[in-house]
Short mmCIF file of C-alpha atoms and ligand atoms in Angstrom, two decimals:
data_model
loop_
_atom_site.label_atom_id
_atom_site.label_comp_id
_atom_site.label_asym_id
_atom_site.label_seq_id
_atom_site.Cartn_x
_atom_site.Cartn_y
_atom_site.Cartn_z
CA UNK G 1 0.00 0.00 0.00
CA UNK G 2 1.27 3.47 -0.78
CA UNK G 3 2.01 5.88 2.02
CA UNK G 4 1.22 9.53 2.19
CA UNK G 5 4.08 11.45 0.57
CA UNK G 6 6.19 14.00 2.40
CA UNK G 7 7.84 16.93 0.67
CA UNK G 8 11.26 18.29 1.68
CA UNK G 9 13.01 21.56 0.89
CA UNK G 10 16.00 21.39 -1.47
CA UNK G 11 17.95 23.62 0.96
CA UNK G 12 17.40 20.95 3.64
CA UNK G 13 16.68 23.55 6.28
CA UNK G 14 12.90 23.46 6.63
CA UNK G 15 10.35 20.98 7.95
CA UNK G 16 8.97 18.34 5.66
CA UNK G 17 5.37 19.02 4.66
CA UNK G 18 2.43 17.13 3.26
CA UNK G 19 1.30 17.95 -0.27
CA UNK G 20 -1.47 20.43 0.55
CA UNK G 21 0.83 22.34 2.91
CA UNK G 22 3.63 22.57 0.32
CA UNK G 23 1.08 23.60 -2.32
CA UNK G 24 -0.29 26.47 -0.26
CA UNK G 25 3.16 27.59 0.86
CA UNK G 26 4.87 27.72 -2.55
CA UNK G 27 8.47 28.31 -1.59
CA UNK G 28 9.96 26.75 1.55
CA UNK G 29 10.90 29.12 4.43
CA UNK G 30 14.61 28.37 3.83
CA UNK G 31 14.17 29.56 0.19
CA UNK G 32 14.45 26.01 -1.10
CA UNK G 33 11.90 24.30 -3.34
CA UNK G 34 9.72 21.39 -2.28
CA UNK G 35 10.40 17.95 -3.69
CA UNK G 36 8.89 14.56 -2.86
CA UNK G 37 10.99 12.69 -0.29
CA UNK G 38 10.60 9.61 -2.47
CA UNK G 39 9.49 9.79 -6.09
CA UNK G 40 6.54 7.40 -6.46
CA UNK G 41 7.03 4.53 -8.90
CA UNK G 42 4.28 3.57 -11.31
CA UNK G 43 4.35 -0.14 -12.20
CA UNK G 44 4.92 -0.94 -15.89
CA UNK G 45 1.54 -2.64 -16.32
CA UNK G 46 -0.18 0.47 -14.99
CA UNK G 47 1.74 2.68 -17.45
CA UNK G 48 0.72 0.34 -20.26
CA UNK G 49 -2.91 0.50 -19.16
CA UNK G 50 -2.93 4.23 -20.00
CA UNK G 51 -2.90 3.52 -23.74
CA UNK G 52 -6.65 3.69 -24.20
CA UNK G 53 -7.44 6.35 -21.62
CA UNK G 54 -8.49 9.96 -22.11
CA UNK G 55 -6.06 12.68 -21.06
CA UNK G 56 -7.97 13.45 -17.85
CA UNK G 57 -7.98 9.77 -16.86
CA UNK G 58 -4.21 9.55 -17.26
CA UNK G 59 -3.94 12.75 -15.22
CA UNK G 60 -6.06 11.14 -12.51
CA UNK G 61 -3.92 8.00 -12.30
CA UNK G 62 -0.54 9.73 -12.50
CA UNK G 63 -1.23 12.52 -10.01
CA UNK G 64 -2.94 10.14 -7.58
CA UNK G 65 0.50 8.65 -6.88
CA UNK G 66 1.56 12.03 -5.49
CA UNK G 67 -1.71 12.81 -3.73
CA UNK G 68 -2.33 9.57 -1.90
CA UNK G 69 -4.26 10.32 1.30
CA UNK G 70 -4.51 14.02 0.40
CA UNK G 71 -7.73 14.10 -1.60
CA UNK G 72 -10.60 11.73 -2.30
CA UNK G 73 -10.75 9.93 -5.67
CA UNK G 74 -14.07 11.56 -6.33
CA UNK G 75 -12.73 15.07 -5.73
CA UNK G 76 -9.58 14.43 -7.76
CA UNK G 77 -11.60 13.09 -10.67
CA UNK G 78 -13.79 16.19 -10.62
CA UNK G 79 -10.73 18.44 -10.69
CA UNK G 80 -8.94 16.74 -13.60
CA UNK G 81 -12.09 16.36 -15.70
CA UNK G 82 -12.77 20.06 -15.30
CA UNK G 83 -9.14 21.16 -15.82
CA UNK G 84 -8.48 19.06 -18.94
CA UNK G 85 -11.39 19.68 -21.25
CA UNK G 86 -9.31 20.48 -24.35
CA UNK G 87 -7.35 18.59 -27.04
CA UNK G 88 -3.71 17.54 -26.83
CA UNK G 89 -2.76 16.95 -30.49
CA UNK G 90 0.25 14.79 -31.39
CA UNK G 91 1.15 15.90 -34.92
CA UNK G 92 3.09 13.42 -36.99
CA UNK G 93 6.01 15.12 -38.76
CA UNK G 94 8.29 12.50 -40.33
CA UNK G 95 9.46 8.94 -39.62
CA UNK G 96 8.46 8.45 -35.99
CA UNK G 97 8.94 12.04 -34.97
CA UNK G 98 6.04 13.98 -33.53
CA UNK G 99 5.19 17.39 -32.17
CA UNK G 100 2.96 17.41 -29.10
CA UNK G 101 0.88 20.59 -29.12
CA UNK G 102 0.35 21.79 -25.57
CA UNK G 103 -1.25 25.00 -26.80
CA UNK G 104 -4.99 24.26 -26.83
CA UNK G 105 -5.84 25.47 -23.34
CA UNK G 106 -7.62 28.78 -22.60
CA UNK G 107 -4.45 30.90 -22.81
CA UNK G 108 -2.88 28.84 -25.60
CA UNK G 109 0.30 27.93 -23.74
CA UNK G 110 1.44 24.73 -22.04
CA UNK G 111 1.24 26.57 -18.72
CA UNK G 112 -2.53 26.03 -18.73
CA UNK G 113 -1.90 22.35 -17.91
CA UNK G 114 -0.27 23.17 -14.61
CA UNK G 115 -2.14 26.34 -13.68
CA UNK G 116 -5.60 24.88 -14.15
CA UNK G 117 -4.95 21.88 -11.95
CA UNK G 118 -3.02 23.86 -9.36
CA UNK G 119 -5.76 26.50 -9.12
CA UNK G 120 -8.43 23.88 -8.59
CA UNK G 121 -6.38 22.02 -5.98
CA UNK G 122 -5.66 25.26 -4.10
CA UNK G 123 -9.30 26.18 -4.19
CA UNK G 124 -10.21 22.79 -2.79
CA UNK G 125 -7.85 23.09 0.19
CA UNK G 126 -8.59 26.76 0.85
CA UNK G 127 -12.30 26.10 0.98
CA UNK G 128 -11.78 23.21 3.35
CA UNK G 129 -9.67 25.38 5.69
CA UNK G 130 -11.65 28.61 5.24
CA UNK G 131 -8.49 30.48 4.26
CA UNK G 132 -7.43 33.25 1.88
CA UNK G 133 -4.24 33.54 -0.18
CA UNK G 134 -2.46 36.28 -2.07
CA UNK G 135 -0.63 34.76 -5.02
CA UNK G 136 2.45 36.57 -6.31
CA UNK G 137 3.78 35.52 -9.65
CA UNK G 138 6.55 36.76 -11.91
CA UNK G 139 6.09 36.06 -15.58
CA UNK G 140 8.23 36.16 -18.68
CA UNK G 141 5.17 35.81 -20.85
CA UNK G 142 2.79 32.95 -20.35
CA UNK G 143 2.79 32.09 -16.66
CA UNK G 144 0.98 35.29 -15.79
CA UNK G 145 -1.86 34.79 -18.19
CA UNK G 146 -2.25 31.07 -17.51
CA UNK G 147 -2.31 31.64 -13.76
CA UNK G 148 -4.51 34.72 -13.98
CA UNK G 149 -7.02 32.83 -16.12
CA UNK G 150 -6.93 29.73 -13.96
CA UNK G 151 -7.58 31.74 -10.77
CA UNK G 152 -9.72 34.53 -12.16
CA UNK G 153 -12.96 35.08 -10.25
CA UNK G 154 -12.22 32.82 -7.27
CA UNK G 155 -13.41 34.31 -3.98
CA UNK G 156 -10.63 33.36 -1.62
CA UNK G 157 -7.62 34.07 -3.85
CA UNK G 158 -6.11 37.36 -5.05
CA UNK G 159 -3.38 37.46 -7.67
CA UNK G 160 -0.58 39.91 -8.41
CA UNK G 161 1.40 39.39 -11.61
CA UNK G 162 4.75 41.11 -12.24
CA UNK G 163 6.16 41.24 -15.74
CA UNK G 164 9.15 42.81 -17.55
CA UNK G 165 7.72 45.52 -19.77
CA UNK G 166 9.85 44.97 -22.86
CA UNK G 167 9.79 41.18 -22.89
CA UNK G 168 6.17 40.21 -23.48
CA UNK G 169 4.16 40.66 -26.65
CA UNK G 170 1.04 42.86 -26.75
CA UNK G 171 -1.17 39.81 -26.85
CA UNK G 172 0.56 38.12 -23.95
CA UNK G 173 0.15 41.31 -21.92
CA UNK G 174 -3.51 41.70 -22.81
CA UNK G 175 -4.26 38.15 -21.76
CA UNK G 176 -3.36 39.23 -18.22
CA UNK G 177 -4.37 42.87 -18.08
CA UNK G 178 -7.87 42.59 -19.54
CA UNK G 179 -9.19 40.38 -16.74
CA UNK G 180 -9.58 42.69 -13.73
CA UNK G 181 -11.49 41.54 -10.61
CA UNK G 182 -9.07 39.66 -8.33
CA UNK G 183 -6.20 39.92 -10.85
CA UNK G 184 -3.76 42.86 -10.53
CA UNK G 185 -0.89 43.37 -12.95
CA UNK G 186 2.37 45.29 -12.41
CA UNK G 187 4.64 46.26 -15.26
CA UNK G 188 8.36 46.78 -14.52
CA UNK G 189 11.23 48.37 -16.41
CA UNK G 190 13.31 45.28 -15.63
CA UNK G 191 14.25 41.72 -16.57
CA UNK G 192 12.26 38.62 -15.75
CA UNK G 193 14.93 37.61 -13.24
CA UNK G 194 14.45 40.95 -11.41
CA UNK G 195 10.70 40.36 -11.19
CA UNK G 196 11.33 36.88 -9.86
CA UNK G 197 13.83 38.21 -7.31
CA UNK G 198 11.24 40.73 -5.98
CA UNK G 199 8.68 37.97 -5.58
CA UNK G 200 11.14 35.73 -3.78
CA UNK G 201 12.16 38.54 -1.44
CA UNK G 202 8.51 39.17 -0.55
CA UNK G 203 8.04 35.49 0.34
CA UNK G 204 10.99 35.63 2.69
CA UNK G 205 9.87 38.90 4.35
CA UNK G 206 8.30 38.30 7.80
CA UNK G 207 6.74 41.79 7.53
CA UNK G 208 4.41 40.40 4.87
CA UNK G 209 3.47 37.17 6.65
CA UNK G 210 0.03 38.57 7.44
CA UNK G 211 -0.80 38.61 3.72
CA UNK G 212 -0.54 34.79 3.42
CA UNK G 213 1.61 34.98 0.32
CA UNK G 214 1.97 32.07 -2.03
CA UNK G 215 3.45 31.50 -5.45
CA UNK G 216 2.12 30.12 -8.66
CA UNK G 217 5.46 30.11 -10.44
CA UNK G 218 7.02 26.83 -11.36
CA UNK G 219 8.69 26.95 -7.96
CA UNK G 220 5.36 25.64 -6.61
CA UNK G 221 5.28 21.84 -6.41
CA UNK G 222 1.62 22.08 -7.44
CA UNK G 223 2.75 23.35 -10.84
CA UNK G 224 5.23 20.58 -11.33
CA UNK G 225 3.13 17.52 -10.63
CA UNK G 226 0.54 18.17 -13.38
CA UNK G 227 3.44 18.62 -15.82
CA UNK G 228 4.43 14.97 -15.46
CA UNK G 229 1.16 13.90 -17.07
CA UNK G 230 1.60 14.85 -20.74
CA UNK G 231 4.79 12.80 -20.96
CA UNK G 232 2.79 9.72 -19.93
CA UNK G 233 0.08 10.74 -22.37
CA UNK G 234 2.47 10.99 -25.37
CA UNK G 235 3.95 7.65 -24.46
CA UNK G 236 0.53 6.05 -24.07
CA UNK G 237 -0.58 7.25 -27.49
CA UNK G 238 2.58 6.55 -29.50
CA UNK G 239 4.78 3.85 -27.99
CA UNK G 240 4.53 0.12 -28.25
CA UNK G 241 4.88 -1.76 -24.94
CA UNK G 242 8.38 -1.49 -23.47
CA UNK G 243 9.62 0.92 -26.14
CA UNK G 244 11.83 3.86 -25.17
CA UNK G 245 11.01 7.42 -26.13
CA UNK G 246 13.01 10.63 -26.58
CA UNK G 247 11.53 14.02 -25.63
CA UNK G 248 12.79 17.42 -26.66
CA UNK G 249 11.75 20.18 -24.27
CA UNK G 250 12.20 23.89 -25.02
CA UNK G 251 13.25 25.21 -21.62
CA UNK G 252 13.47 28.46 -19.67
CA UNK G 253 12.77 28.09 -15.99
CA UNK G 254 12.94 24.29 -16.33
CA UNK G 255 9.54 23.46 -14.84
CA UNK G 256 8.42 21.68 -18.00
CA UNK G 257 11.64 19.67 -18.16
CA UNK G 258 11.38 18.79 -14.44
CA UNK G 259 7.91 17.38 -15.05
CA UNK G 260 9.52 15.11 -17.64
CA UNK G 261 12.41 14.10 -15.42
CA UNK G 262 9.98 13.23 -12.62
CA UNK G 263 7.95 11.15 -15.09
CA UNK G 264 11.11 9.26 -16.05
CA UNK G 265 11.98 8.66 -12.40
CA UNK G 266 8.41 7.42 -11.88
CA UNK G 267 9.14 4.70 -14.39
CA UNK G 268 8.27 6.12 -17.82
CA UNK G 269 10.66 4.47 -20.33
CA UNK G 270 12.50 7.59 -21.51
CA UNK G 271 15.69 7.05 -23.47
CA UNK G 272 16.78 10.65 -23.20
CA UNK G 273 15.62 14.19 -22.65
CA UNK G 274 16.84 16.90 -24.96
CA UNK G 275 16.87 20.20 -23.12
CA UNK G 276 16.86 22.94 -25.71
CA UNK G 277 17.47 26.48 -24.52
CA UNK G 278 17.65 29.73 -26.45
CA UNK G 279 20.81 31.86 -26.22
CA UNK G 280 20.61 31.67 -22.42
CA UNK G 281 22.98 28.72 -22.44
CA UNK G 282 23.87 28.38 -18.75
CA UNK G 283 22.49 24.85 -18.61
CA UNK G 284 24.17 23.32 -21.69
CA UNK G 285 27.43 24.82 -20.39
CA UNK G 286 26.86 23.36 -16.93
CA UNK G 287 26.02 19.93 -18.33
CA UNK G 288 29.22 19.78 -20.35
CA UNK G 289 31.59 21.42 -17.86
CA UNK G 290 30.05 20.66 -14.46
CA UNK G 291 30.50 24.36 -13.63
CA UNK G 292 27.47 26.55 -13.26
CA UNK G 293 27.46 30.22 -14.18
CA UNK G 294 24.16 32.02 -14.32
CA UNK G 295 23.66 34.62 -17.02
CA UNK G 296 23.06 38.11 -15.68
CA UNK G 297 21.25 39.88 -17.14
CA UNK G 298 19.47 37.21 -19.15
CA UNK G 299 19.67 37.50 -22.93
CA UNK G 300 16.67 38.69 -24.92
CA UNK G 301 15.59 36.17 -27.53
CA UNK G 302 12.49 35.79 -29.69
CA UNK G 303 11.45 32.79 -27.58
CA UNK G 304 10.81 35.35 -24.87
CA UNK G 305 9.23 33.04 -22.29
CA UNK G 306 12.58 31.26 -22.10
CA UNK G 307 14.71 34.34 -21.41
CA UNK G 308 15.92 32.99 -18.10
CA UNK G 309 19.53 33.29 -17.00
CA UNK G 310 19.15 31.27 -13.79
CA UNK G 311 16.35 28.68 -13.95
CA UNK G 312 14.65 28.20 -10.58
CA UNK G 313 14.01 24.53 -11.14
CA UNK G 314 17.70 23.66 -11.55
CA UNK G 315 17.86 23.18 -7.79
CA UNK G 316 15.30 20.41 -8.22
CA UNK G 317 17.17 18.82 -11.07
CA UNK G 318 20.35 18.69 -9.01
CA UNK G 319 18.35 17.19 -6.15
CA UNK G 320 17.18 14.36 -8.41
CA UNK G 321 20.81 13.61 -9.25
CA UNK G 322 22.01 13.73 -5.65
CA UNK G 323 23.41 17.28 -5.70
CA UNK G 324 22.54 20.42 -3.77
CA UNK G 325 22.27 23.87 -5.30
CA UNK G 326 21.15 26.84 -3.21
CA UNK G 327 18.74 29.48 -4.47
CA UNK G 328 21.60 31.72 -5.60
CA UNK G 329 22.98 29.03 -7.89
CA UNK G 330 25.92 27.94 -5.70
CA UNK G 331 26.54 24.22 -5.87
CA UNK G 332 26.86 22.92 -2.31
CA UNK G 333 27.17 19.30 -3.33
CA UNK G 334 28.07 18.00 -6.75
CA UNK G 335 25.42 16.09 -8.67
CA UNK G 336 26.01 12.76 -10.39
CA UNK G 337 27.02 14.36 -13.69
CA UNK G 338 27.70 11.08 -15.39
CA UNK G 339 24.16 9.84 -14.89
CA UNK G 340 22.76 13.26 -15.76
CA UNK G 341 24.65 13.26 -19.07
CA UNK G 342 23.41 9.78 -19.84
CA UNK G 343 19.80 10.80 -19.34
CA UNK G 344 19.91 14.40 -20.56
CA UNK G 345 21.43 16.06 -23.60
CA UNK G 346 21.35 19.82 -23.94
CA UNK G 347 21.87 22.42 -26.63
CA UNK G 348 21.52 26.17 -27.03
CA UNK G 349 19.72 27.43 -30.14
CA UNK G 350 20.36 30.94 -31.46
CA UNK G 351 17.59 33.25 -32.66
CA UNK G 352 18.94 32.84 -36.17
CA UNK G 353 18.57 29.07 -35.99
CA UNK G 354 15.14 29.44 -34.35
CA UNK G 355 13.90 31.51 -37.29
CA UNK G 356 15.50 29.23 -39.85
CA UNK G 357 13.87 26.21 -38.23
CA UNK G 358 10.43 27.84 -38.39
CA UNK G 359 10.96 28.42 -42.12
CA UNK G 360 12.41 24.97 -42.85
CA UNK G 361 9.73 23.07 -40.90
CA UNK G 362 7.02 24.95 -42.73
CA UNK G 363 8.59 24.40 -46.14
CA UNK G 364 9.50 20.78 -45.64
CA UNK G 365 6.55 19.36 -43.67
CA UNK G 366 3.93 22.12 -43.42
CA UNK G 367 4.73 22.01 -39.73
CA UNK G 368 3.86 25.37 -38.16
CA UNK G 369 6.03 26.20 -35.15
CA UNK G 370 6.31 29.33 -33.04
CA UNK G 371 9.68 30.41 -31.59
CA UNK G 372 9.58 28.27 -28.40
CA UNK G 373 8.49 25.09 -30.15
CA UNK G 374 11.04 25.85 -32.84
CA UNK G 375 13.83 25.81 -30.25
CA UNK G 376 12.58 22.36 -29.16
CA UNK G 377 12.39 21.03 -32.70
CA UNK G 378 15.78 22.51 -33.61
CA UNK G 379 17.20 20.77 -30.51
CA UNK G 380 15.80 17.46 -31.71
CA UNK G 381 17.22 17.96 -35.20
CA UNK G 382 20.64 18.74 -33.74
CA UNK G 383 20.52 15.67 -31.52
CA UNK G 384 19.55 13.41 -34.38
CA UNK G 385 22.37 14.96 -36.44
CA UNK G 386 24.96 14.41 -33.70
CA UNK G 387 23.97 10.82 -32.98
CA UNK G 388 23.26 9.85 -36.57
CA UNK G 389 24.86 6.44 -36.45
CA UNK G 390 23.64 5.48 -32.99
CA UNK G 391 19.93 6.14 -33.30
CA UNK G 392 17.66 3.64 -35.02
CA UNK G 393 15.75 5.20 -37.93
CA UNK G 394 12.47 4.31 -36.24
CA UNK G 395 13.40 5.88 -32.89
CA UNK G 396 10.28 7.42 -31.34
CA UNK G 397 10.81 11.15 -30.67
CA UNK G 398 8.43 13.82 -29.42
CA UNK G 399 9.19 17.53 -29.43
CA UNK G 400 7.00 19.81 -27.32
CA UNK G 401 5.26 22.84 -28.81
CA UNK G 402 4.54 25.07 -25.83
CA UNK G 403 2.55 27.97 -27.30
CA UNK G 404 0.13 28.62 -30.15
CA UNK G 405 1.75 30.17 -33.26
CA UNK G 406 -0.93 32.88 -33.31
CA UNK G 407 0.65 34.35 -30.17
CA UNK G 408 3.64 35.38 -32.32
CA UNK G 409 1.99 36.56 -35.53
CA UNK G 410 4.65 39.04 -36.68
CA UNK G 411 7.53 36.60 -36.52
CA UNK G 412 5.56 33.81 -38.21
CA UNK G 413 4.25 36.09 -40.94
CA UNK G 414 7.74 37.39 -41.71
CA UNK G 415 9.18 33.90 -41.99
CA UNK G 416 6.45 31.80 -43.57
CA UNK G 417 4.30 34.46 -45.18
CA UNK G 418 1.21 33.05 -43.53
CA UNK G 419 -1.02 34.41 -40.83
CA UNK G 420 -1.72 31.82 -38.13
CA UNK G 421 -5.37 31.78 -37.19
CA UNK G 422 -6.22 33.00 -33.71
CA UNK G 423 -7.67 30.34 -31.46
CA UNK G 424 -11.09 31.22 -30.04
CA UNK G 425 -9.61 31.93 -26.63
CA UNK G 426 -7.48 34.77 -28.01
CA UNK G 427 -10.13 36.43 -30.16
CA UNK G 428 -11.55 39.71 -28.97
CA UNK G 429 -8.88 40.68 -26.44
CA UNK G 430 -7.20 43.23 -28.71
CA UNK G 431 -9.79 45.90 -27.95
CA UNK G 432 -10.56 45.24 -24.30
CA UNK G 433 -9.72 47.64 -21.49
CA UNK G 434 -6.42 46.98 -19.69
CA UNK G 435 -5.92 47.19 -15.94
CA UNK G 436 -2.25 47.65 -15.02
CA UNK G 437 0.15 49.78 -12.96
CA UNK G 438 3.82 50.61 -13.36
CA UNK G 439 6.24 49.70 -10.61
CA UNK G 440 9.91 50.59 -10.09
CA UNK G 441 12.38 47.72 -9.88
CA UNK G 442 12.86 48.18 -6.17
CA UNK G 443 11.83 45.97 -3.26
CA UNK G 444 10.75 48.79 -0.92
CA UNK G 445 8.35 50.14 -3.54
CA UNK G 446 6.93 46.70 -4.18
CA UNK G 447 6.44 46.06 -0.48
CA UNK G 448 4.70 49.42 0.04
CA UNK G 449 2.44 48.75 -2.93
CA UNK G 450 1.42 45.38 -1.47
CA UNK G 451 0.73 46.83 1.95
CA UNK G 452 -1.31 49.68 0.49
CA UNK G 453 -3.39 47.48 -1.77
CA UNK G 454 -3.98 44.52 0.52
CA UNK G 455 -4.62 45.78 4.03
C1 LIG M 1 7.16 29.14 -19.88
C2 LIG M 1 7.35 28.75 -21.27
C3 LIG M 1 8.42 27.94 -21.67
C4 LIG M 1 9.48 27.47 -20.71
O1 LIG M 1 8.99 26.58 -19.76
P1 LIG M 1 9.80 26.35 -18.42
O2 LIG M 1 8.99 25.41 -17.62
O3 LIG M 1 9.95 27.68 -17.78
O4 LIG M 1 11.12 25.79 -18.83
C5 LIG M 1 8.50 27.56 -22.99
N1 LIG M 1 7.58 27.99 -23.88
C6 LIG M 1 6.55 28.78 -23.54
C7 LIG M 1 5.61 29.21 -24.59
C8 LIG M 1 6.40 29.18 -22.23
O5 LIG M 1 5.38 29.96 -21.91
#
């Protein structure tokens, strides 16, 4: 029989918590991130039984392994059915290479998968405890809108989104700022990493304890767990029993990739992960050299949601491989680099290559990619090129497309000459009223703003 899981902080200086406590807390008091004390294993026959299930059913079975004793089956089923009411297309490209489109949720980015489930779980526990939370979230593009949409209109949750003014597109901004109600949006003359640093400082500030702050960034374990599910789903739809699969994941803050690594450690037969970054190449450099240097300030690339110079979730990745990294990026204990290199391959893709890949994929296969998915696909192409003689021709590979091409119309139009059609969820926002305030990149100002607005 499975036991109730405990979650520990990667800085090893905070109490272990149960799932609902870690979910409502976000970041641990020692600034570490929560991880399961033991990663639950899913037996092979259970993984194989997923092959004829709907997405929400797979979500139910996979997440149940993390939530044992924390929620009733009936409640969990209600949550996943409600959260996952949209398609998850697996487009065939060539040979046995596919693109999984994680862009059919209400804000047309893969972040809907995590935000919708996390919001519903939080709501469930807050209601049960008659509590209120103030969610702070920094966004480099899509987190803010996914979270704002997932939480919009709930009575016992308020949300503040911080974003770097120059780094999100008009449409990404409008997806957050046109909501109103319990969603407040702050625009900063700063980088994503600065926004994230302000949020983290607020969490660690005892003077703000009374606000019951929590996070919805990928530092929240509640974001990570739902992101294990689509890896199982792709496998269930495409693999034959026992077969190994390769995933290519376009990565910024590494929450998506961590979902995949957890899925592998839960028993999913993954041959390798390809971690494709844009020009923020701190991870590929770390993987090859063992030395970690964050990039400050982060580099601006057209895959703007991946402009991250120090990915928060790296501390979790190191934890999986037996290492310890603190929140500043200092390695306190070396990870098992040999095993990490066996399971993960990483590459940095320039903007030039990102654009070229969008053009080539369209010309060659009528495959429409946006900049983030293009980084993933380019990573896969590079990997296949490097390992030409070692990979079987029929190797199953899935590259993740993390946003809808219509979110980046100018770039796509320039390169392919076509105008991607707006999904229903994005129609009509261009002319709506925007609610937003400007904020200086300064912790004291941020703190005063919070105190003034949430007494
Ligand atoms: C957030 C985001 C990413 C990066 O995901 P991480 O979990 O931060 O690595 C990639 N693509 C899009 C479209 C995103 O919004």
